[in-house]
Coordinates of C-alpha atoms in Angstrom, one line a residue:
Q99 CA 17.2 6.0 9.5
V100 CA 14.2 5.6 7.2
Q101 CA 11.1 4.0 8.7
L102 CA 7.7 3.1 7.3
V103 CA 5.1 2.4 9.9
E104 CA 1.7 0.9 8.9
S105 CA -1.4 1.2 11.0
G106 CA -5.2 0.7 10.7
G107 CA -5.3 -3.0 10.3
G108 CA -7.7 -5.3 12.2
L109 CA -10.6 -7.6 12.1
V110 CA -13.5 -6.6 10.0
Q111 CA -16.7 -8.4 8.8
P112 CA -17.2 -9.1 5.1
G113 CA -18.5 -6.0 3.4
G114 CA -16.9 -3.8 5.9
S115 CA -14.2 -1.1 5.4
L116 CA -10.8 -0.3 6.7
R117 CA -8.4 2.6 6.2
L118 CA -4.7 1.8 6.4
S119 CA -2.1 4.4 7.0
C120 CA 1.6 4.4 6.4
A121 CA 3.7 7.1 8.1
A122 CA 7.2 7.5 6.5
S123 CA 10.2 9.1 8.0
I124 CA 11.7 9.9 4.6
R125 CA 13.0 13.5 4.3
T126 CA 12.2 13.6 0.6
F127 CA 8.9 11.7 0.9
S128 CA 7.3 13.7 -1.9
S129 CA 9.9 12.3 -4.4
Y130 CA 8.9 8.7 -3.8
T131 CA 6.3 6.5 -5.5
M132 CA 4.4 4.8 -2.7
G133 CA 2.9 1.3 -3.0
W134 CA 0.8 -1.1 -1.0
F135 CA 1.4 -4.9 -1.2
R136 CA -0.1 -7.8 0.7
Q137 CA 0.8 -11.3 1.6
A138 CA -1.6 -14.0 2.6
P139 CA -0.4 -17.2 4.4
G140 CA 1.3 -19.6 2.0
K141 CA 1.2 -17.1 -0.8
E142 CA 3.6 -14.7 -2.4
R143 CA 3.6 -11.0 -1.8
E144 CA 1.3 -9.3 -4.3
F145 CA 0.8 -5.8 -5.5
V146 CA -2.3 -3.9 -4.3
A147 CA -2.0 -0.3 -5.3
A148 CA 0.5 2.5 -6.0
I149 CA 0.5 6.3 -6.2
S150 CA 2.9 8.6 -7.9
W151 CA 5.0 11.1 -6.0
T152 CA 2.7 14.0 -6.8
G153 CA -0.4 11.9 -6.0
G154 CA -1.8 12.7 -9.5
R155 CA -1.6 9.2 -10.8
T156 CA -2.7 5.9 -9.2
Y157 CA -2.7 2.2 -10.2
Y158 CA -4.6 -0.7 -8.7
S159 CA -4.5 -4.5 -9.0
D160 CA -7.5 -6.1 -10.6
S161 CA -8.4 -7.7 -7.2
V162 CA -9.0 -4.3 -5.5
R163 CA -9.8 -1.9 -8.3
G164 CA -13.2 -0.3 -7.7
R165 CA -13.1 -1.2 -4.0
S166 CA -10.0 0.6 -2.8
T167 CA -8.5 4.1 -3.0
I168 CA -4.9 5.0 -2.5
S169 CA -4.0 8.6 -1.5
R170 CA -1.2 10.5 0.0
D171 CA -0.6 13.6 2.1
N172 CA 3.0 14.8 1.4
A173 CA 2.7 17.4 4.1
K174 CA 2.3 14.6 6.6
N175 CA 4.6 12.1 4.9
T176 CA 1.7 9.6 4.9
V177 CA 0.1 7.3 2.4
Y178 CA -3.4 5.8 2.9
L179 CA -5.3 2.8 1.5
Q180 CA -9.0 3.0 1.9
M181 CA -10.6 -0.4 1.4
N182 CA -14.3 -1.0 1.0
S183 CA -16.5 -4.0 0.4
L184 CA -13.9 -6.2 2.0
K185 CA -13.9 -9.9 1.2
P186 CA -12.4 -12.9 3.1
E187 CA -9.8 -13.2 0.3
D188 CA -8.5 -9.7 1.3
T189 CA -7.2 -11.3 4.5
A190 CA -3.4 -10.7 4.5
V191 CA -0.6 -8.7 6.0
Y192 CA -0.5 -5.4 4.2
Y193 CA 2.8 -3.6 3.6
C194 CA 3.6 -0.2 2.4
A195 CA 6.7 0.5 0.4
A196 CA 8.6 3.5 -1.0
G197 CA 10.6 3.6 -4.2
Q198 CA 12.0 6.2 -6.7
M199 CA 10.7 4.9 -10.0
S200 CA 7.9 5.6 -12.4
L201 CA 4.4 4.3 -11.7
D202 CA 4.6 1.8 -14.6
R203 CA 7.2 -0.1 -12.5
A204 CA 5.2 0.1 -9.3
T205 CA 3.9 -3.5 -9.4
I206 CA 7.4 -4.8 -9.1
P207 CA 8.5 -5.3 -5.4
Q208 CA 12.2 -5.2 -6.3
R209 CA 11.8 -1.6 -7.4
Y210 CA 11.1 -0.4 -3.9
T211 CA 13.8 0.7 -1.6
Y212 CA 12.0 0.8 1.8
W213 CA 9.4 -1.4 3.3
G214 CA 7.2 -1.3 6.4
Q215 CA 6.7 -4.1 8.9
G216 CA 3.2 -4.7 7.9
T217 CA -0.3 -4.6 9.4
Q218 CA -2.7 -7.5 9.6
V219 CA -6.1 -7.3 7.9
T220 CA -8.5 -10.1 8.7
V221 CA -11.9 -10.3 7.0
S222 CA -14.1 -12.8 8.7
S223 CA -17.6 -13.1 10.2

């Protein structure tokens, strides 16, 4: 049974940093594009970042580009999202997702096969 388990969320002050992790129990993890999405209360789920199966290519939403870095360790079946200069508007539940598609489709939630349960990120003073 495939599982994606996020961790690393929490409460952080504006301007602070967090590193989210997503551990995947996918046997062929290295063949999956991995993405991060987020959903704030009363809003739709939105794309945050994605990384190709090799880790050689990444893509970010305008809202986090320049403040966040997505990376992966295929030996550990884990994907990371380092978030810096956090803002109150970054407050949301963050989800990781796995899908077998090209990176240019990575912003589309329906393209992903597996999803984690989410981890809460709250940015507040």
